[in-house]
CSV table of C-alpha atoms in Angstrom, one decimal:
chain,number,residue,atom,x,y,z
A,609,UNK,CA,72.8,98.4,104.3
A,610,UNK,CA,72.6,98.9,108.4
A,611,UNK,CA,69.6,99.7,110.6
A,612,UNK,CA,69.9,100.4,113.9
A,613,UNK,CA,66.6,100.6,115.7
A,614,UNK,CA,65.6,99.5,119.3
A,615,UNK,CA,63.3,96.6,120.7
A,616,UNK,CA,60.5,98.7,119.5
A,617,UNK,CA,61.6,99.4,115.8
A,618,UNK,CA,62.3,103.2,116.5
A,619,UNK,CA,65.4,104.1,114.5
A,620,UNK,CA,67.6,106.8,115.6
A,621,UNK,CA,70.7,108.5,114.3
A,622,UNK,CA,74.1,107.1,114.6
A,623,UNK,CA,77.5,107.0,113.6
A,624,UNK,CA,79.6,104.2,111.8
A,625,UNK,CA,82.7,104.5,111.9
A,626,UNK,CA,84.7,101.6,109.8
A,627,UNK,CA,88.3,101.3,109.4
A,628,UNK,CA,91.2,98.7,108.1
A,629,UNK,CA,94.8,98.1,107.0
A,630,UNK,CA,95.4,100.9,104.6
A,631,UNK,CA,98.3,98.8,102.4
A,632,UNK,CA,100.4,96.0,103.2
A,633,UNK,CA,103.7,96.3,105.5
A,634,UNK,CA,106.8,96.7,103.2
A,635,UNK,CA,110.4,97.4,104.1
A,636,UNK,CA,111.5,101.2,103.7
A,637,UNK,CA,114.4,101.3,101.5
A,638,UNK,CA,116.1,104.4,102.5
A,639,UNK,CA,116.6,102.7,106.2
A,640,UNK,CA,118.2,99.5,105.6
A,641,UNK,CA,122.3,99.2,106.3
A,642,UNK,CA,124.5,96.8,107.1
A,643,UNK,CA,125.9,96.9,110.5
A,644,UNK,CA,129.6,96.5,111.1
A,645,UNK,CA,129.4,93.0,112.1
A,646,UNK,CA,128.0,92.1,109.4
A,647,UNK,CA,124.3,91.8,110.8
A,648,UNK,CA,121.5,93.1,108.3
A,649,UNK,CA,119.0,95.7,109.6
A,650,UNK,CA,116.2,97.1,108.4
A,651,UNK,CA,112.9,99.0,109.2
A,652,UNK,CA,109.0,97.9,108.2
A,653,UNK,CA,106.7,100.3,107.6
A,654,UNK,CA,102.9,99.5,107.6
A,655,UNK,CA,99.7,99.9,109.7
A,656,UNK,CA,99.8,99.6,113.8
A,657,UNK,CA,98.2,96.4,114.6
A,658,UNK,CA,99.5,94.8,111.7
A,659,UNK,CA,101.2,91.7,111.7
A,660,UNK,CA,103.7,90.2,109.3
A,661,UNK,CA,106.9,88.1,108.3
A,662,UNK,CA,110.1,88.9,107.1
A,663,UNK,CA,111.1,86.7,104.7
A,664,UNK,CA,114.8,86.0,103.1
A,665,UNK,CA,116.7,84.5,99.9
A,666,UNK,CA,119.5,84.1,98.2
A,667,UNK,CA,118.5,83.8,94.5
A,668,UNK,CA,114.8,85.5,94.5
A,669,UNK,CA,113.2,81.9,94.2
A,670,UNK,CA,113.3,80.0,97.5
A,671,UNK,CA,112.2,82.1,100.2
A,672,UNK,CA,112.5,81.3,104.3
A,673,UNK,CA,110.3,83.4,106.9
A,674,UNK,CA,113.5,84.0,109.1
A,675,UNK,CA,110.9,86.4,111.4
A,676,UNK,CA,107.5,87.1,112.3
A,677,UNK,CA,106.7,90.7,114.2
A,678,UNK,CA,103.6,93.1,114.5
A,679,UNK,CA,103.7,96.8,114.3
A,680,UNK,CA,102.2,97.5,118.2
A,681,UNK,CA,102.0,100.9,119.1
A,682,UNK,CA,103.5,102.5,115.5
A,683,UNK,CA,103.9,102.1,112.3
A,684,UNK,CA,107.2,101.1,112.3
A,685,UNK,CA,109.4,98.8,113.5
A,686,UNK,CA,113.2,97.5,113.3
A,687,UNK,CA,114.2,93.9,112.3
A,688,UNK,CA,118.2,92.6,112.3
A,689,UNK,CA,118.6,89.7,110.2
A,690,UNK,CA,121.5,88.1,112.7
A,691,UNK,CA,122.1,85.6,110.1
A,692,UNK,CA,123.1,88.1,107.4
A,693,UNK,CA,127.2,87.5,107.9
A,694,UNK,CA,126.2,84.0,106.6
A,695,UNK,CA,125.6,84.5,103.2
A,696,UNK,CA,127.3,86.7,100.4
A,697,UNK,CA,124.4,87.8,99.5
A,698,UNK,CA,120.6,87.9,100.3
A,699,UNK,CA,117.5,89.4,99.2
A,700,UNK,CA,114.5,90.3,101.7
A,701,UNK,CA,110.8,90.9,101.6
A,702,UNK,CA,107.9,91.8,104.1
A,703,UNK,CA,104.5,89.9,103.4
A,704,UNK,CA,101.3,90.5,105.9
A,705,UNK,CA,101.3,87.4,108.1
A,706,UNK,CA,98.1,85.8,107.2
A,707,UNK,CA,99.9,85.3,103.4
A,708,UNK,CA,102.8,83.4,105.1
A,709,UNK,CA,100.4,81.2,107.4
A,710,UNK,CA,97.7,80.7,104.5
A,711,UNK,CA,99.4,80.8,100.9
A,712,UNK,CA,95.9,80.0,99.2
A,713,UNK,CA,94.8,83.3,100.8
A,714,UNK,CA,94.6,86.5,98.4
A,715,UNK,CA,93.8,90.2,99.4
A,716,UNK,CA,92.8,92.8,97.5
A,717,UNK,CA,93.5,96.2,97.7
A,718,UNK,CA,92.4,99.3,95.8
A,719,UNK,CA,95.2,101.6,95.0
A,720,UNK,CA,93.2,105.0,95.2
A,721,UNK,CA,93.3,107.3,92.1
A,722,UNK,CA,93.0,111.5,91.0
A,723,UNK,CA,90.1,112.6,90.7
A,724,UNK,CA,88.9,111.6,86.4
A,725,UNK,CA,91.1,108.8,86.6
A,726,UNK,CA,90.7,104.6,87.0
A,727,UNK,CA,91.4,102.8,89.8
A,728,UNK,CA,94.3,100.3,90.3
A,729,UNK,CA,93.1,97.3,92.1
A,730,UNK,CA,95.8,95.1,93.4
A,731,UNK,CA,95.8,91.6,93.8
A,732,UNK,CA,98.1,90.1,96.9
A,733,UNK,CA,98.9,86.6,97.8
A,734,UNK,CA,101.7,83.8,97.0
A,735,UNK,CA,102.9,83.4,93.8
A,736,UNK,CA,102.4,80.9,91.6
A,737,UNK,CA,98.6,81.3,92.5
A,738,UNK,CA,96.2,81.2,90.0
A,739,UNK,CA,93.1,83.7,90.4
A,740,UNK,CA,90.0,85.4,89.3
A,741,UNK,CA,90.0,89.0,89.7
A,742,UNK,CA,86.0,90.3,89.5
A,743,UNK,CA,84.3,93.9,90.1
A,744,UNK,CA,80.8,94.7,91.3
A,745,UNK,CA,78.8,97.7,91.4
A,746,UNK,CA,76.2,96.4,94.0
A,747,UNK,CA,78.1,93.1,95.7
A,748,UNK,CA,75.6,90.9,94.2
A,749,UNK,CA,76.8,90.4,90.4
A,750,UNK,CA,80.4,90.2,89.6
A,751,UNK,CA,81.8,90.0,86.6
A,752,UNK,CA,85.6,89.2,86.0
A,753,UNK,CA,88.2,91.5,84.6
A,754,UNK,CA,90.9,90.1,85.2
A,755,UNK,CA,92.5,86.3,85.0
A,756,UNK,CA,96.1,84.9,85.6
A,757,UNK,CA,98.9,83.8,88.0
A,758,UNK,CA,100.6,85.7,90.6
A,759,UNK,CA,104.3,85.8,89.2
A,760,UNK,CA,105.1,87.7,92.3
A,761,UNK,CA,103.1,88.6,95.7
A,762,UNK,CA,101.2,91.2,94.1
A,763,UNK,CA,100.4,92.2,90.8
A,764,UNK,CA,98.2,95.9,89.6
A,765,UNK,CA,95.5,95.8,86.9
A,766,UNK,CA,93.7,99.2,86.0
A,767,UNK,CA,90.0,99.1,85.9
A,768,UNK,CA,88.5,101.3,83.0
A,769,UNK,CA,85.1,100.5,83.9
A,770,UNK,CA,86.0,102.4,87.3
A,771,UNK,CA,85.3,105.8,85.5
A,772,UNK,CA,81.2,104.9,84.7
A,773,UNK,CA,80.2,103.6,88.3
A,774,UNK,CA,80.2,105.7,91.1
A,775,UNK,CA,80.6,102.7,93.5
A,776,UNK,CA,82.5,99.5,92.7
A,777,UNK,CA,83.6,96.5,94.9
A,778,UNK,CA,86.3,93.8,94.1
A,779,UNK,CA,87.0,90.9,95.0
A,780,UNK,CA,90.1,87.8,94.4
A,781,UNK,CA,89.2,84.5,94.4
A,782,UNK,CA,92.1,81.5,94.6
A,783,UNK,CA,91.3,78.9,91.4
A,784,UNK,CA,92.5,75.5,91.6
């Protein structure tokens, strides 16, 4: 809840305007080519103001930030992987940065639905974390739904009980 009143306690009319990341950077994979010498290039999509890390790999297990960047001005924004002619093959992925600085850190985001139908929530952080996934209707009592291990940087769970509330909060929370 917000108040805004003055020294007095008179409240007024006002506007609130509130505003975030609307989903995580990703590459776009209709505009990635290799470049005749053999550099790798490719184009991030995401929110301005965003910031994020490229990452790379050659067998989908061991994974190197080879650059970090934030979308400015757009929403987009080229990266060349000048290492590329290197290795026979590679295997890249875009995480928001504060995953690649903090890797106990987990975001949640809620995938919105069609009207009559349950929202996806999505869980996002490093894998091999283990987490609690909980839902709240007023921010004060959670309950869980959902319990596991990120197998990869973000994993989807539908919540049913989405349909019956006509406000719900979630939340992820690292266990250890």
């Amino acid at each position: 809840q917000i108040a805004v009143a003055d020294v007095d306690g008179y409240e007024g009319a006002f506007a609130l305007t509130v505003s975030g990341l609307s989903e995580a950077p990703m590459l776009a994979p209709n505009f990635a080519i290799r470049l005749g010498n053999g550099t790798f290039q490719m184009l991030i999509t995401g929110s301005p103001g965003q910031s994020f890390g490229i990452q790379a790999s050659t067998n989908l297990v061991d994974w190197q930030t080879i650059g970090i960047d934030t979308l400015i001005a757009s929403s987009i924004a080229w990266f060349a992987d000048q290492d590329a002619p290197l290795f026979p093959q590679r295997f890249y992925r875009v995480l928001p940065l504060d995953i690649i600085l903090n890797p106990t850190t987990l975001s949640t985001a809620v995938i919105p639905a069609a009207y009559g139908e349950a929202v996806t929530v999505r869980v996002i952080g490093s894998p091999g974390l283990p987490f609690s996934l909980r839902a709240s209707s007023d921010m004060e009592h959670w309950e869980e739904f959902a319990r596991g291990l990120l197998s990869t940087e973000s994993l989807d769970f539908i919540d049913g009980n989405s349909l019956i509330y006509p406000v719900r909060f979630y939340q992820s929370i690292p266990l250890h």
